[in-house]
CSV table of C-alpha atoms in Angstrom, one decimal:
chain,number,residue,atom,x,y,z
F,1,MET,CA,28.0,1.2,-1.3
F,2,LYS,CA,25.0,0.2,-3.4
F,3,SER,CA,25.2,-0.1,-7.1
F,4,ASP,CA,23.2,2.2,-9.3
F,5,GLN,CA,21.2,-0.9,-10.4
F,6,GLU,CA,20.2,-1.7,-6.9
F,7,LYS,CA,19.4,1.9,-6.1
F,8,GLY,CA,17.2,2.0,-9.2
F,9,PHE,CA,15.4,-1.2,-8.1
F,10,VAL,CA,14.7,0.3,-4.7
F,11,LYS,CA,13.4,3.5,-6.4
F,12,GLN,CA,11.0,1.4,-8.5
F,13,LEU,CA,9.9,-0.4,-5.3
F,14,LYS,CA,9.3,2.8,-3.5
F,15,ALA,CA,7.2,4.0,-6.5
F,16,GLY,CA,5.0,1.0,-6.0
F,17,ASP,CA,6.0,-0.7,-9.3
F,18,PRO,CA,4.3,-4.1,-9.3
F,19,LYS,CA,6.9,-5.7,-11.5
F,20,ALA,CA,9.7,-4.7,-9.1
F,21,PHE,CA,7.7,-6.0,-6.2
F,22,ALA,CA,7.2,-9.4,-8.0
F,23,ARG,CA,11.0,-9.5,-8.5
F,24,LEU,CA,11.6,-8.7,-4.8
F,25,VAL,CA,9.3,-11.6,-3.8
F,26,ARG,CA,10.8,-14.1,-6.3
F,27,GLU,CA,14.3,-13.3,-5.2
F,28,ASN,CA,13.7,-13.5,-1.5
F,29,GLN,CA,10.8,-15.8,-0.9
F,30,ASP,CA,12.9,-18.9,-0.2
F,31,VAL,CA,15.2,-17.1,2.3
F,32,VAL,CA,12.3,-15.5,4.2
F,33,PHE,CA,10.1,-18.6,4.1
F,34,GLY,CA,13.1,-20.8,5.1
F,35,TYR,CA,14.0,-18.7,8.1
F,36,LEU,CA,10.4,-18.6,9.3
F,37,TYR,CA,9.9,-22.3,8.7
F,38,ARG,CA,13.0,-23.2,10.8
F,39,MET,CA,11.9,-20.8,13.5
F,40,LEU,CA,8.2,-21.8,13.6
F,41,ASN,CA,8.7,-25.5,12.5
F,42,SER,CA,5.5,-25.3,10.5
F,43,ARG,CA,5.1,-24.8,6.8
F,44,HIS,CA,1.6,-23.4,7.2
F,45,GLU,CA,2.5,-20.8,9.8
F,46,ALA,CA,5.8,-19.9,8.0
F,47,GLU,CA,3.9,-19.3,4.7
F,48,GLU,CA,1.3,-17.1,6.4
F,49,VAL,CA,4.0,-15.0,8.2
F,50,ALA,CA,6.2,-14.9,5.2
F,51,GLN,CA,3.3,-13.5,3.1
F,52,GLU,CA,2.8,-10.9,5.8
F,53,VAL,CA,6.5,-9.9,5.6
F,54,PHE,CA,6.2,-9.1,1.9
F,55,ILE,CA,2.9,-7.3,2.3
F,56,ALA,CA,4.5,-5.2,5.1
F,57,ALA,CA,7.5,-4.6,2.8
F,58,PHE,CA,5.2,-3.4,0.0
F,59,ARG,CA,3.2,-1.1,2.2
F,60,PHE,CA,6.2,0.3,4.1
F,61,MET,CA,8.8,0.4,1.4
F,62,GLU,CA,9.3,4.1,2.1
F,63,SER,CA,10.8,3.2,5.4
F,64,PHE,CA,13.7,1.3,3.8
F,65,ARG,CA,16.7,3.5,4.3
F,66,GLY,CA,19.1,1.4,2.3
F,67,GLU,CA,21.6,1.0,5.1
F,68,GLY,CA,21.8,-2.8,4.5
F,69,SER,CA,20.6,-5.0,1.8
F,70,LEU,CA,16.9,-5.5,1.0
F,71,ARG,CA,17.3,-9.2,2.0
F,72,THR,CA,18.6,-8.2,5.4
F,73,TRP,CA,15.8,-5.7,5.8
F,74,LEU,CA,13.2,-8.4,4.9
F,75,LEU,CA,14.7,-10.9,7.3
F,76,ARG,CA,14.6,-8.2,10.0
F,77,ILE,CA,10.9,-7.7,9.4
F,78,ALA,CA,10.5,-11.5,9.4
F,79,SER,CA,12.3,-11.7,12.8
F,80,ASN,CA,10.1,-9.1,14.3
F,81,MET,CA,6.9,-10.7,12.9
F,82,TYR,CA,8.0,-14.1,14.2
F,83,LYS,CA,8.6,-12.6,17.7
F,84,ASN,CA,5.3,-10.9,17.6
F,85,LYS,CA,3.6,-14.1,16.7
F,86,ILE,CA,5.3,-15.9,19.5
F,87,ARG,CA,4.6,-13.1,22.0
F,88,TYR,CA,1.0,-12.5,21.3
F,89,ASN,CA,-0.4,-15.8,20.1
F,90,VAL,CA,-0.7,-18.9,22.2
F,91,ARG,CA,1.3,-21.2,20.1
F,92,ARG,CA,-0.3,-24.5,19.5
F,93,ARG,CA,1.7,-27.5,20.3
F,94,ARG,CA,1.6,-29.5,17.1
F,95,ALA,CA,2.2,-33.1,16.8
F,96,TRP,CA,5.6,-33.8,15.3
F,97,GLU,CA,4.0,-35.9,12.7
F,98,THR,CA,2.7,-32.8,11.0
F,99,GLY,CA,6.2,-31.6,10.7
F,100,PHE,CA,7.1,-35.0,9.1
F,101,ASP,CA,4.3,-34.5,6.5
F,102,ASP,CA,5.7,-31.1,5.8
F,103,LEU,CA,9.1,-32.5,5.1
F,104,ILE,CA,7.8,-35.1,2.7
F,105,GLU,CA,6.0,-32.5,0.6
F,106,ARG,CA,9.0,-30.2,0.7
F,107,PRO,CA,10.5,-29.7,-2.7
F,108,GLY,CA,14.0,-30.4,-1.3
F,109,HIS,CA,17.3,-28.6,-1.9
F,110,ARG,CA,19.1,-30.9,-4.4
F,111,PRO,CA,21.9,-29.0,-6.1
F,112,ILE,CA,21.7,-28.6,-9.9
F,113,GLY,CA,23.1,-31.6,-11.7
F,114,GLN,CA,22.9,-33.9,-8.8
F,115,ARG,CA,21.0,-37.2,-9.3
F,116,PRO,CA,17.7,-37.4,-7.5
F,117,ASP,CA,17.8,-39.0,-4.1
F,118,SER,CA,16.7,-42.6,-3.8
F,119,PRO,CA,13.6,-43.3,-1.6
F,120,GLU,CA,16.0,-44.6,1.1
F,121,GLN,CA,18.0,-41.5,1.0
F,122,ILE,CA,14.9,-39.3,1.3
F,123,ALA,CA,13.7,-41.4,4.2
F,124,GLN,CA,17.0,-41.2,5.9
F,125,ARG,CA,17.2,-37.5,5.4
F,126,ASN,CA,13.7,-36.9,6.5
F,127,GLU,CA,14.3,-38.9,9.7
F,128,LEU,CA,17.4,-36.8,10.4
F,129,GLU,CA,15.6,-33.6,9.6
F,130,VAL,CA,12.7,-34.5,11.9
F,131,ALA,CA,15.2,-35.1,14.7
F,132,LEU,CA,17.0,-31.8,13.9
F,133,GLY,CA,13.7,-30.0,13.7
F,134,LYS,CA,12.7,-31.3,17.1
F,135,ALA,CA,16.1,-30.4,18.6
F,136,ILE,CA,16.1,-26.9,17.0
F,137,GLU,CA,12.6,-26.3,18.3
F,138,ALA,CA,13.7,-27.2,21.8
F,139,LEU,CA,16.4,-24.5,21.8
F,140,PRO,CA,15.7,-21.3,23.6
F,141,GLU,CA,14.4,-18.7,21.1
F,142,GLU,CA,17.5,-16.4,21.2
F,143,PHE,CA,19.8,-19.4,20.5
F,144,ARG,CA,17.5,-20.8,17.8
F,145,GLU,CA,17.5,-17.6,15.8
F,146,VAL,CA,21.3,-17.2,15.5
F,147,LEU,CA,21.6,-20.9,14.7
F,148,VAL,CA,19.0,-20.8,12.0
F,149,LEU,CA,20.5,-17.7,10.4
F,150,ARG,CA,24.1,-18.8,10.5
F,151,ASP,CA,24.1,-22.6,10.1
F,152,ILE,CA,21.0,-23.2,8.0
F,153,GLU,CA,20.4,-20.0,6.1
F,154,LEU,CA,24.2,-19.4,6.0
F,155,HIS,CA,24.2,-15.7,6.6
F,156,SER,CA,27.3,-13.8,7.5
F,157,TYR,CA,27.9,-12.5,11.0
F,158,ALA,CA,27.6,-9.0,9.7
F,159,ASP,CA,24.2,-9.6,8.2
F,160,ILE,CA,23.0,-11.4,11.4
F,161,GLN,CA,24.2,-8.4,13.4
F,162,THR,CA,22.1,-6.1,11.2
F,163,MET,CA,19.1,-8.3,11.5
F,164,THR,CA,19.2,-8.9,15.2
F,165,ASP,CA,20.9,-5.7,16.5
F,166,LEU,CA,23.1,-8.0,18.6
F,167,PRO,CA,26.9,-7.4,19.0
F,168,GLN,CA,29.0,-9.9,17.1
F,169,GLY,CA,30.4,-11.3,20.3
F,170,THR,CA,26.9,-12.1,21.6
F,171,ILE,CA,26.0,-13.7,18.3
F,172,LYS,CA,29.0,-16.0,18.4
F,173,SER,CA,28.5,-16.9,22.0
F,174,ARG,CA,24.9,-17.8,21.4
F,175,LEU,CA,25.8,-19.7,18.3
F,176,HIS,CA,28.4,-21.8,20.1
F,177,ARG,CA,26.0,-22.6,23.0
F,178,ALA,CA,23.2,-23.4,20.5
F,179,ARG,CA,25.5,-25.8,18.6
F,180,SER,CA,26.8,-27.4,21.8
F,181,HIS,CA,23.2,-27.8,23.1
F,182,LEU,CA,22.1,-29.3,19.8
F,183,ALA,CA,25.1,-31.7,19.7
F,184,LYS,CA,24.0,-33.0,23.1
F,185,LEU,CA,20.4,-33.4,22.0
F,186,LEU,CA,21.3,-35.1,18.8
F,187,GLY,CA,23.8,-37.5,20.5
F,188,ASP,CA,22.4,-40.8,19.1
F,189,GLN,CA,21.7,-39.4,15.6
F,190,LEU,CA,25.2,-38.0,15.4
F,191,GLU,CA,26.6,-41.4,16.2
F,192,GLY,CA,24.4,-42.9,13.4
F,193,GLU,CA,25.6,-40.2,11.0
F,194,GLU,CA,29.2,-41.1,11.9
F,195,LEU,CA,28.6,-44.7,11.0
F,196,LYS,CA,27.0,-43.7,7.7
F,197,GLN,CA,30.0,-41.6,6.8
S,1,MET,CA,35.1,-22.3,38.5
S,2,THR,CA,36.9,-19.4,37.0
S,3,HIS,CA,39.2,-21.8,35.3
S,4,ASP,CA,36.1,-23.7,33.8
S,5,ILE,CA,34.6,-20.4,32.5
S,6,ILE,CA,37.9,-19.4,30.9
S,7,GLN,CA,38.3,-22.9,29.5
S,8,ARG,CA,34.8,-22.8,28.1
S,9,MET,CA,35.3,-19.3,26.6
S,10,ASP,CA,38.5,-20.5,25.1
S,11,GLU,CA,36.9,-23.6,23.6
S,12,GLU,CA,34.0,-21.5,22.2
S,13,GLU,CA,36.3,-19.1,20.5
S,14,ARG,CA,38.6,-21.8,19.1
S,15,PHE,CA,35.8,-24.1,17.9
S,16,LEU,CA,34.0,-21.1,16.2
S,17,ALA,CA,37.2,-19.8,14.6
S,18,TYR,CA,38.3,-23.2,13.4
S,19,LEU,CA,34.9,-23.9,11.7
S,20,ASP,CA,34.6,-20.4,10.3
S,21,GLY,CA,38.0,-20.8,8.7
S,22,GLU,CA,39.4,-17.8,10.7
S,23,PHE,CA,42.4,-19.6,12.1
S,24,ALA,CA,45.9,-19.0,10.9
S,25,PRO,CA,47.7,-22.3,9.9
S,26,ALA,CA,49.7,-22.3,13.1
S,27,GLU,CA,46.6,-21.9,15.3
S,28,LYS,CA,44.8,-24.5,13.3
S,29,LYS,CA,47.7,-27.0,13.8
S,30,ALA,CA,47.8,-26.2,17.5
S,31,LEU,CA,44.2,-27.1,18.0
S,32,GLU,CA,44.5,-30.2,15.9
S,33,ASP,CA,47.5,-31.3,18.1
S,34,GLU,CA,45.5,-30.6,21.2
S,35,LEU,CA,42.6,-32.6,19.9
S,36,ALA,CA,44.9,-35.5,19.2
S,37,SER,CA,46.2,-35.5,22.7
S,38,ASN,CA,42.9,-34.8,24.5
S,39,PRO,CA,40.2,-37.4,23.9
S,40,GLU,CA,37.5,-35.6,25.8
S,41,LEU,CA,38.0,-32.4,23.8
S,42,ARG,CA,38.1,-34.5,20.7
S,43,VAL,CA,34.7,-36.0,21.4
S,44,ARG,CA,33.2,-32.6,22.1
S,45,PHE,CA,34.7,-31.1,19.0
S,46,ASP,CA,33.6,-34.0,16.8
S,47,GLN,CA,30.0,-33.7,18.0
S,48,TYR,CA,30.1,-30.0,17.6
S,49,LYS,CA,31.5,-30.2,14.1
S,50,ARG,CA,29.1,-32.9,13.0
S,51,THR,CA,26.2,-30.8,14.3
S,52,VAL,CA,27.3,-27.9,12.2
S,53,GLU,CA,27.7,-30.1,9.1
S,54,LEU,CA,24.3,-31.6,9.6
S,55,LEU,CA,22.7,-28.2,9.9
S,56,GLY,CA,24.5,-27.1,6.7
S,57,ARG,CA,23.1,-30.2,4.9
S,58,ILE,CA,19.5,-29.2,5.6
S,59,GLY,CA,20.0,-26.4,3.2
S,60,PRO,CA,17.6,-23.6,2.3
S,61,THR,CA,13.9,-24.4,2.3
S,62,LYS,CA,11.9,-23.5,-0.8
S,63,ALA,CA,8.7,-21.5,-0.5
S,64,PRO,CA,5.6,-23.0,-2.0
S,65,GLU,CA,5.1,-22.6,-5.8
S,66,SER,CA,2.1,-20.4,-5.3
S,67,PHE,CA,3.8,-18.0,-2.9
S,68,LEU,CA,4.2,-15.1,-5.3
S,69,ASN,CA,0.6,-15.4,-6.5
S,70,ASP,CA,-0.7,-15.6,-3.0
S,71,VAL,CA,1.2,-12.5,-1.9
S,72,GLN,CA,0.1,-10.5,-4.9
S,73,THR,CA,-3.5,-11.6,-4.3
S,74,ARG,CA,-3.3,-10.4,-0.7
S,75,VAL,CA,-1.7,-7.2,-1.7
S,76,ALA,CA,-4.4,-6.5,-4.2
S,77,ARG,CA,-7.1,-7.3,-1.8
S,78,ARG,CA,-6.0,-4.8,0.8
S,79,PRO,CA,-6.3,-1.1,0.1
S,80,ILE,CA,-2.8,0.2,-0.2
S,81,ALA,CA,-2.3,2.9,2.3
S,82,ARG,CA,1.0,4.1,0.9
S,83,PRO,CA,2.4,6.5,3.4
S,84,THR,CA,2.0,10.0,2.2
S,85,PRO,CA,5.1,12.1,2.0
S,86,GLN,CA,5.8,13.4,5.4
S,87,ILE,CA,5.5,17.2,5.6
S,88,ARG,CA,7.7,18.4,8.3
S,89,PHE,CA,5.8,20.8,10.5
S,90,PRO,CA,7.9,24.0,10.4
S,91,PHE,CA,8.2,24.5,14.2
S,92,GLU,CA,10.9,27.1,13.7
S,93,LEU,CA,8.7,29.2,11.4
S,94,VAL,CA,5.8,28.9,13.9
S,95,ALA,CA,8.0,30.0,16.7
S,96,VAL,CA,9.3,33.0,14.7
S,97,MET,CA,5.7,34.0,13.8
S,98,ALA,CA,4.6,33.7,17.4
S,99,VAL,CA,7.5,35.9,18.6
S,100,LEU,CA,6.7,38.4,15.8
S,101,LEU,CA,3.0,38.5,16.7
S,102,GLY,CA,4.0,39.0,20.3
S,103,VAL,CA,6.2,41.9,19.5
S,104,LEU,CA,3.6,43.5,17.3
S,105,TYR,CA,1.0,43.1,20.0
S,106,MET,CA,3.2,44.7,22.5
S,107,TYR,CA,4.1,47.5,20.1
S,108,PHE,CA,0.6,48.3,19.1
S,109,VAL,CA,-1.3,47.7,22.3
S,110,TRP,CA,1.1,48.3,25.1
S,111,ALA,CA,4.0,50.4,23.9
S,112,PRO,CA,3.6,54.1,24.3
S,113,GLY,CA,3.4,56.6,21.4
S,114,ASP,CA,2.2,56.3,17.8
S,115,PRO,CA,1.0,54.1,16.3
S,116,GLY,CA,0.2,52.0,19.4
S,117,THR,CA,-1.7,54.8,20.8
S,118,ILE,CA,-3.9,54.8,17.7
S,119,LEU,CA,-5.1,51.4,18.5
S,120,ARG,CA,-5.3,52.0,22.2
S,121,ALA,CA,-7.7,54.9,21.7
S,122,SER,CA,-10.0,52.9,19.6
S,123,PRO,CA,-12.9,53.5,19.5
S,124,PRO,CA,-12.1,57.2,19.4
S,125,SER,CA,-13.3,59.6,22.0
S,126,ILE,CA,-15.2,62.6,20.8
S,127,VAL,CA,-13.8,66.1,21.1
S,128,ARG,CA,-16.2,69.0,20.5
S,129,ILE,CA,-14.7,72.3,19.3
S,130,GLU,CA,-16.5,75.6,18.8
S,131,LEU,CA,-15.1,78.3,16.6
S,132,ASN,CA,-16.3,81.8,16.3
S,133,HIS,CA,-15.5,82.0,12.6
S,134,PRO,CA,-16.2,79.9,9.6
S,135,LEU,CA,-13.5,77.6,8.2
S,136,GLU,CA,-11.4,78.4,5.2
S,137,THR,CA,-10.6,75.7,2.7
S,138,ASP,CA,-7.0,75.3,3.8
S,139,GLU,CA,-8.2,74.9,7.4
S,140,ILE,CA,-10.7,72.2,6.3
S,141,ARG,CA,-8.1,70.5,4.2
S,142,GLY,CA,-5.5,70.7,7.0
S,143,LEU,CA,-7.4,68.5,9.3
S,144,GLY,CA,-9.3,66.5,6.7
S,145,LEU,CA,-12.7,67.7,7.7
S,146,GLU,CA,-15.9,66.6,6.2
S,147,SER,CA,-19.3,68.4,6.4
S,148,TYR,CA,-21.5,66.7,9.0
S,149,GLY,CA,-24.6,69.0,8.5
S,150,ARG,CA,-26.2,71.7,10.5
S,151,ALA,CA,-26.9,72.2,14.2
S,152,SER,CA,-30.3,73.1,15.4
S,153,ASP,CA,-29.2,76.8,15.6
S,154,GLY,CA,-28.1,76.7,12.0
S,155,ARG,CA,-24.4,76.5,12.6
S,156,ARG,CA,-22.3,74.1,10.4
S,157,ILE,CA,-20.8,71.0,11.8
S,158,TYR,CA,-17.7,69.4,10.4
S,159,THR,CA,-16.2,66.1,11.5
S,160,THR,CA,-13.1,64.1,11.2
S,161,GLN,CA,-11.0,61.5,13.0
S,162,CYS,CA,-7.4,62.3,13.8
S,163,THR,CA,-4.7,61.9,16.4
S,164,THR,CA,-4.7,64.2,19.4
S,165,ASP,CA,-1.2,65.4,18.4
S,166,SER,CA,-2.4,66.6,14.9
S,167,LEU,CA,-5.5,68.2,16.4
S,168,ALA,CA,-3.4,70.0,19.1
S,169,ALA,CA,-1.1,71.3,16.3
S,170,TRP,CA,-4.2,72.5,14.3
S,171,LEU,CA,-5.7,74.2,17.3
S,172,LYS,CA,-2.5,76.1,18.1
S,173,LYS,CA,-3.4,78.5,15.4
S,174,ARG,CA,-6.9,78.9,16.8
S,175,PRO,CA,-6.5,79.9,20.5
S,176,GLU,CA,-10.1,81.1,20.6
S,177,ALA,CA,-11.5,77.7,20.1
S,178,LEU,CA,-13.6,76.2,22.8
S,179,ILE,CA,-12.6,72.6,23.4
S,180,GLU,CA,-14.6,70.1,25.3
S,181,PRO,CA,-13.3,68.0,27.0
S,182,GLN,CA,-9.9,69.6,27.1
S,183,ASN,CA,-8.2,66.7,28.9
S,184,LEU,CA,-8.6,64.4,26.0
S,185,LEU,CA,-5.9,66.4,24.1
S,186,ALA,CA,-3.5,65.6,26.8
S,187,THR,CA,-3.9,61.9,26.2
S,188,PRO,CA,-2.1,60.5,23.2
S,189,GLY,CA,-4.5,58.7,20.9
S,190,ARG,CA,-7.1,59.0,18.2
S,191,VAL,CA,-10.2,61.1,18.6
S,192,LYS,CA,-13.3,61.9,16.7
S,193,VAL,CA,-13.6,65.6,16.2
S,194,LEU,CA,-16.8,67.7,15.8
S,195,ILE,CA,-16.2,71.3,14.9
S,196,VAL,CA,-19.0,73.7,15.1
S,197,VAL,CA,-18.7,76.9,13.2
S,198,PRO,CA,-21.0,79.9,12.4
S,199,ALA,CA,-23.3,79.3,9.4
S,200,LYS,CA,-22.7,82.3,7.3
S,201,VAL,CA,-19.4,82.9,5.7
S,202,GLU,CA,-18.8,86.1,3.9
S,203,GLY,CA,-16.3,86.7,0.9
S,204,SER,CA,-15.4,83.2,0.1
S,205,SER,CA,-16.1,81.6,-3.3
S,206,LYS,CA,-14.1,78.4,-3.0
S,207,GLN,CA,-15.9,75.2,-2.4
S,208,PRO,CA,-14.7,73.7,0.9
S,209,GLU,CA,-13.0,70.4,0.9
S,210,GLY,CA,-14.8,67.3,2.1
S,211,MET,CA,-18.1,68.6,0.9
S,212,ARG,CA,-20.7,65.9,0.0
S,213,PRO,CA,-21.6,65.7,-3.7
S,214,GLN,CA,-25.3,66.4,-3.2
S,215,GLU,CA,-24.6,69.6,-1.2
S,216,LYS,CA,-25.2,72.9,-2.9
S,217,ILE,CA,-23.0,75.9,-2.5
S,218,GLU,CA,-24.5,79.1,-1.2
S,219,THR,CA,-23.9,81.7,-3.8
S,220,GLY,CA,-20.9,83.8,-3.1
S,221,THR,CA,-20.1,82.1,0.1
S,222,GLY,CA,-18.6,78.7,-0.8
S,223,VAL,CA,-20.4,77.2,2.2
S,224,PRO,CA,-22.5,74.2,1.4
S,225,VAL,CA,-26.2,74.4,1.9
S,226,SER,CA,-27.2,71.3,3.6
S,227,ASN,CA,-30.1,69.2,2.2
S,228,GLU,CA,-30.3,67.5,5.5
S,229,PRO,CA,-33.0,68.6,8.0
S,230,PRO,CA,-31.7,71.1,10.4
């Protein structure tokens, strides 16, 4: 059941209130962008598609029926737009170095109060993320989606079910296979991680 | 083969449940005991677990600082075609109207009797009636007659439109009337009536009904003197 506050917010959005729309973008931009970035493995493409997601949300706010959360609805739009992009555009094979550049300029996800990472730590993490990015990109699309939503974006199974329209059993099965596949692909890096720990 | 599939399904469910924290303490201990005694399973599980941990450490990605501004700029640049409120087309109403129109059509055009016959007889056929006496006021009023002018022989002509039923009823009191054509009265419908009566009427002082305003009254007769050419 949605709170009155959330219902009021949705009402403002449906009325085309620009302040409400700005709040919607601020509160969800990282989640939408993050999901698309992990799926597309390109900051530039992710930014472009994420902007389209919010523009579509603004234009078609009337179609939001309030069955799930706004965030889930936005991610569902993002998922559809991502699939459209893959389906209709010939995806350019980018050099992985571009991805590496992206990671260096990425603002990072350091929790509040934690000391800034040392250059060595940043380098190590970037190296790992590059390897992870490659491995994730190599996964079949249907496995990649559930892996990104569950293990990177940390959504609940119920939310993923709403976003993907998949039964929970299928989500879990795909997630397990994606993780197992990734574990095989990351074999060496995982050994290195073990040594670091 | 079947055993492998079952084993894989079992492993899948247990690994997922363990890492999702869905295991009861007894189930958790059972898996840990099995991992301790099965090195192959232990390797698979450790790799699996480390992969999940590694993915979790990536953490959420931040959108660019200018993201909100960029979106707002793009929204402002495009004309906002907000969907207009959907007006549901009232199919039920249209269906009811169509049926109603059909019934009315059948009633007025195809069904026998009044008032359908009124429409069916349109435009009205003409019935010519000759009387050998002038009309009294109540006779004129009874059929709603209006003066039409004079015939070439000087006789007065009255006209009206009415149903054949009402004309037949009116004519019952005037059996001497010559009716042409007679068969029209047998057909239910609306007819135009022309009644020709002798010009001179003796002993009546009342002005007949339906007389035109410009018509003069013949002194002592009550019959209008036409200003139309004979």
